mmCIF file of C-alpha atoms in Angstrom:
data_model
loop_
_atom_site.group_PDB
_atom_site.id
_atom_site.type_symbol
_atom_site.label_atom_id
_atom_site.label_comp_id
_atom_site.label_asym_id
_atom_site.label_seq_id
_atom_site.Cartn_x
_atom_site.Cartn_y
_atom_site.Cartn_z
ATOM 1 C CA UNK A 1 31.966 32.976 162.292
ATOM 2 C CA UNK A 2 32.661 31.949 158.709
ATOM 3 C CA UNK A 3 35.920 32.862 156.976
ATOM 4 C CA UNK A 4 34.620 35.577 154.586
ATOM 5 C CA UNK A 5 32.990 37.463 157.441
ATOM 6 C CA UNK A 6 36.116 37.052 159.584
ATOM 7 C CA UNK A 7 38.172 38.532 156.747
ATOM 8 C CA UNK A 8 35.780 41.476 156.506
ATOM 9 C CA UNK A 9 36.118 42.106 160.247
ATOM 10 C CA UNK A 10 39.899 41.989 159.822
ATOM 11 C CA UNK A 11 39.642 44.489 156.963
ATOM 12 C CA UNK A 12 37.580 46.892 159.090
ATOM 13 C CA UNK A 13 40.150 46.591 161.895
ATOM 14 C CA UNK A 14 42.982 47.236 159.439
ATOM 15 C CA UNK A 15 41.176 50.278 158.029
ATOM 16 C CA UNK A 16 40.753 51.530 161.587
ATOM 17 C CA UNK A 17 44.473 51.220 162.314
ATOM 18 C CA UNK A 18 45.290 53.053 159.081
ATOM 19 C CA UNK A 19 42.573 55.590 159.904
ATOM 20 C CA UNK A 20 44.400 56.581 163.077
ATOM 21 C CA UNK A 21 47.154 57.998 160.873
ATOM 22 C CA UNK A 22 44.812 59.951 158.587
ATOM 23 C CA UNK A 23 43.387 63.147 160.096
ATOM 24 C CA UNK A 24 39.607 63.226 160.013
ATOM 25 C CA UNK A 25 39.142 59.447 159.784
ATOM 26 C CA UNK A 26 37.647 57.879 162.926
ATOM 27 C CA UNK A 27 40.232 55.094 163.206
ATOM 28 C CA UNK A 28 39.543 54.230 166.837
ATOM 29 C CA UNK A 29 35.816 54.063 166.192
ATOM 30 C CA UNK A 30 36.378 51.743 163.222
ATOM 31 C CA UNK A 31 38.519 49.418 165.343
ATOM 32 C CA UNK A 32 35.866 49.348 168.057
ATOM 33 C CA UNK A 33 33.037 48.805 165.536
ATOM 34 C CA UNK A 34 34.908 45.927 163.895
ATOM 35 C CA UNK A 35 35.489 44.290 167.257
ATOM 36 C CA UNK A 36 31.835 44.759 168.213
ATOM 37 C CA UNK A 37 30.750 43.192 164.909
ATOM 38 C CA UNK A 38 32.946 40.190 165.684
ATOM 39 C CA UNK A 39 31.710 39.877 169.290
ATOM 40 C CA UNK A 40 28.049 40.079 168.227
ATOM 41 C CA UNK A 41 28.542 37.164 165.843
ATOM 42 C CA UNK A 42 30.916 35.172 168.030
ATOM 43 C CA UNK A 43 28.699 35.271 171.146
ATOM 44 C CA UNK A 44 31.262 33.818 173.538
ATOM 45 C CA UNK A 45 32.310 35.011 176.975
ATOM 46 C CA UNK A 46 35.853 35.645 175.750
ATOM 47 C CA UNK A 47 34.610 37.739 172.818
ATOM 48 C CA UNK A 48 32.454 39.863 175.106
ATOM 49 C CA UNK A 49 35.294 40.214 177.623
ATOM 50 C CA UNK A 50 37.590 41.411 174.846
ATOM 51 C CA UNK A 51 34.969 43.902 173.660
ATOM 52 C CA UNK A 52 34.499 45.284 177.181
ATOM 53 C CA UNK A 53 38.264 45.545 177.768
ATOM 54 C CA UNK A 54 38.799 47.183 174.369
ATOM 55 C CA UNK A 55 35.979 49.641 175.024
ATOM 56 C CA UNK A 56 37.525 50.638 178.336
ATOM 57 C CA UNK A 57 41.000 50.981 176.801
ATOM 58 C CA UNK A 58 39.803 53.037 173.850
ATOM 59 C CA UNK A 59 37.781 55.343 176.115
ATOM 60 C CA UNK A 60 40.816 55.897 178.340
ATOM 61 C CA UNK A 61 42.863 56.687 175.236
ATOM 62 C CA UNK A 62 40.337 59.327 174.187
ATOM 63 C CA UNK A 63 40.641 60.992 177.602
ATOM 64 C CA UNK A 64 44.452 60.850 177.422
ATOM 65 C CA UNK A 65 44.393 62.390 173.930
ATOM 66 C CA UNK A 66 42.346 65.321 175.208
ATOM 67 C CA UNK A 67 45.027 65.970 177.817
ATOM 68 C CA UNK A 68 47.823 66.036 175.240
ATOM 69 C CA UNK A 69 48.635 69.130 173.182
ATOM 70 C CA UNK A 70 46.478 69.517 170.057
ATOM 71 C CA UNK A 71 47.732 68.263 166.709
ATOM 72 C CA UNK A 72 49.588 70.864 164.693
ATOM 73 C CA UNK A 73 50.330 68.824 161.587
ATOM 74 C CA UNK A 74 51.195 71.424 158.989
ATOM 75 C CA UNK A 75 53.162 73.618 161.385
ATOM 76 C CA UNK A 76 55.986 71.083 161.717
ATOM 77 C CA UNK A 77 55.872 69.767 158.172
ATOM 78 C CA UNK A 78 54.048 66.459 158.641
ATOM 79 C CA UNK A 79 53.197 65.008 155.245
ATOM 80 C CA UNK A 80 51.172 62.004 154.149
ATOM 81 C CA UNK A 81 54.424 60.295 153.265
ATOM 82 C CA UNK A 82 55.672 60.732 156.826
ATOM 83 C CA UNK A 83 52.402 59.346 158.210
ATOM 84 C CA UNK A 84 52.795 56.277 155.987
ATOM 85 C CA UNK A 85 56.399 55.757 157.116
ATOM 86 C CA UNK A 86 55.460 56.220 160.795
ATOM 87 C CA UNK A 87 52.482 53.868 160.544
ATOM 88 C CA UNK A 88 54.424 51.219 158.654
ATOM 89 C CA UNK A 89 57.242 51.471 161.192
ATOM 90 C CA UNK A 90 54.819 51.081 164.097
ATOM 91 C CA UNK A 91 53.117 48.045 162.547
ATOM 92 C CA UNK A 92 56.449 46.477 161.627
ATOM 93 C CA UNK A 93 57.824 47.120 165.105
ATOM 94 C CA UNK A 94 54.638 45.707 166.667
ATOM 95 C CA UNK A 95 55.085 42.496 164.666
ATOM 96 C CA UNK A 96 58.854 42.135 165.126
ATOM 97 C CA UNK A 97 58.881 42.875 168.859
ATOM 98 C CA UNK A 98 55.308 42.143 169.954
ATOM 99 C CA UNK A 99 53.547 45.127 171.520
ATOM 100 C CA UNK A 100 56.641 47.039 172.684
ATOM 101 C CA UNK A 101 58.114 47.396 169.205
ATOM 102 C CA UNK A 102 55.367 49.786 168.067
ATOM 103 C CA UNK A 103 56.908 52.777 169.818
ATOM 104 C CA UNK A 104 60.452 52.547 168.412
ATOM 105 C CA UNK A 105 59.012 51.489 165.057
ATOM 106 C CA UNK A 106 56.855 54.632 164.920
ATOM 107 C CA UNK A 107 59.791 56.888 165.761
ATOM 108 C CA UNK A 108 62.028 54.951 163.356
ATOM 109 C CA UNK A 109 59.531 55.472 160.542
ATOM 110 C CA UNK A 110 59.503 59.223 161.128
ATOM 111 C CA UNK A 111 63.305 59.308 161.300
ATOM 112 C CA UNK A 112 63.693 57.260 158.099
ATOM 113 C CA UNK A 113 61.294 59.511 156.206
ATOM 114 C CA UNK A 114 63.157 62.611 157.355
ATOM 115 C CA UNK A 115 66.553 61.053 156.682
ATOM 116 C CA UNK A 116 65.530 60.303 153.094
ATOM 117 C CA UNK A 117 64.183 63.836 152.689
ATOM 118 C CA UNK A 118 66.937 65.798 154.434
ATOM 119 C CA UNK A 119 69.960 63.551 153.953
ATOM 120 C CA UNK A 120 71.846 64.055 157.224
ATOM 121 C CA UNK A 121 71.471 62.378 160.591
ATOM 122 C CA UNK A 122 71.460 65.578 162.641
ATOM 123 C CA UNK A 123 68.762 67.325 160.632
ATOM 124 C CA UNK A 124 66.633 64.177 160.426
ATOM 125 C CA UNK A 125 66.874 63.559 164.172
ATOM 126 C CA UNK A 126 66.011 67.190 164.993
ATOM 127 C CA UNK A 127 63.025 67.040 162.654
ATOM 128 C CA UNK A 128 61.845 63.709 164.120
ATOM 129 C CA UNK A 129 62.021 65.192 167.635
ATOM 130 C CA UNK A 130 60.012 68.236 166.538
ATOM 131 C CA UNK A 131 57.366 66.017 164.944
ATOM 132 C CA UNK A 132 57.108 63.819 168.045
ATOM 133 C CA UNK A 133 56.719 66.874 170.278
ATOM 134 C CA UNK A 134 54.027 68.384 168.072
ATOM 135 C CA UNK A 135 51.892 65.437 167.000
ATOM 136 C CA UNK A 136 53.622 62.139 167.533
ATOM 137 C CA UNK A 137 52.609 61.477 171.103
ATOM 138 C CA UNK A 138 48.913 61.908 170.396
ATOM 139 C CA UNK A 139 49.003 59.721 167.296
ATOM 140 C CA UNK A 140 51.253 57.157 168.965
ATOM 141 C CA UNK A 141 48.962 56.738 171.978
ATOM 142 C CA UNK A 142 45.941 56.151 169.756
ATOM 143 C CA UNK A 143 47.813 53.890 167.321
ATOM 144 C CA UNK A 144 49.317 51.818 170.134
ATOM 145 C CA UNK A 145 45.894 51.248 171.719
ATOM 146 C CA UNK A 146 44.363 50.233 168.385
ATOM 147 C CA UNK A 147 47.270 47.860 167.699
ATOM 148 C CA UNK A 148 46.769 46.297 171.145
ATOM 149 C CA UNK A 149 43.083 45.729 170.413
ATOM 150 C CA UNK A 150 43.806 44.251 166.972
ATOM 151 C CA UNK A 151 46.564 42.065 168.437
ATOM 152 C CA UNK A 152 44.198 40.771 171.128
ATOM 153 C CA UNK A 153 41.591 40.060 168.457
ATOM 154 C CA UNK A 154 44.120 38.175 166.341
ATOM 155 C CA UNK A 155 45.134 36.158 169.390
ATOM 156 C CA UNK A 156 41.510 35.327 170.133
ATOM 157 C CA UNK A 157 40.817 34.281 166.558
ATOM 158 C CA UNK A 158 43.983 32.163 166.457
ATOM 159 C CA UNK A 159 43.015 30.510 169.759
ATOM 160 C CA UNK A 160 39.584 29.733 168.350
ATOM 161 C CA UNK A 161 37.622 31.747 170.885
#
């Protein structure tokens, strides 16, 4: 696959990860579509294996999301700013501590946003807990799966598969 097309695939994957944080945007579907685009052009056994594994993972995530409580974004005061902080924290955590860092990074992003808004540790921590109970788990599960898929894709591209 040539470099411009590889960059476009990477852009679609990035938009998918960001789309997980934006209600109404099919982030998981974008991640899967970007990976399928790459596998169709790559035509290697490793690319197809990654596509099959990602498909299975993303389908399992959809089932898990249905089992979790529904999103109640406005009821607990989730704003776009908080979604940006949470997403940036998850991506930063994923990069700093590969894979496992996404979870504390996500929670840290929510806490930081609330700390800046509310000013005190106790209020910020209580608000972060309320957000995680209401919507965070659902978003985190989907975001974590998409980050795993994108990380596996990056590893495959770096390995030259």
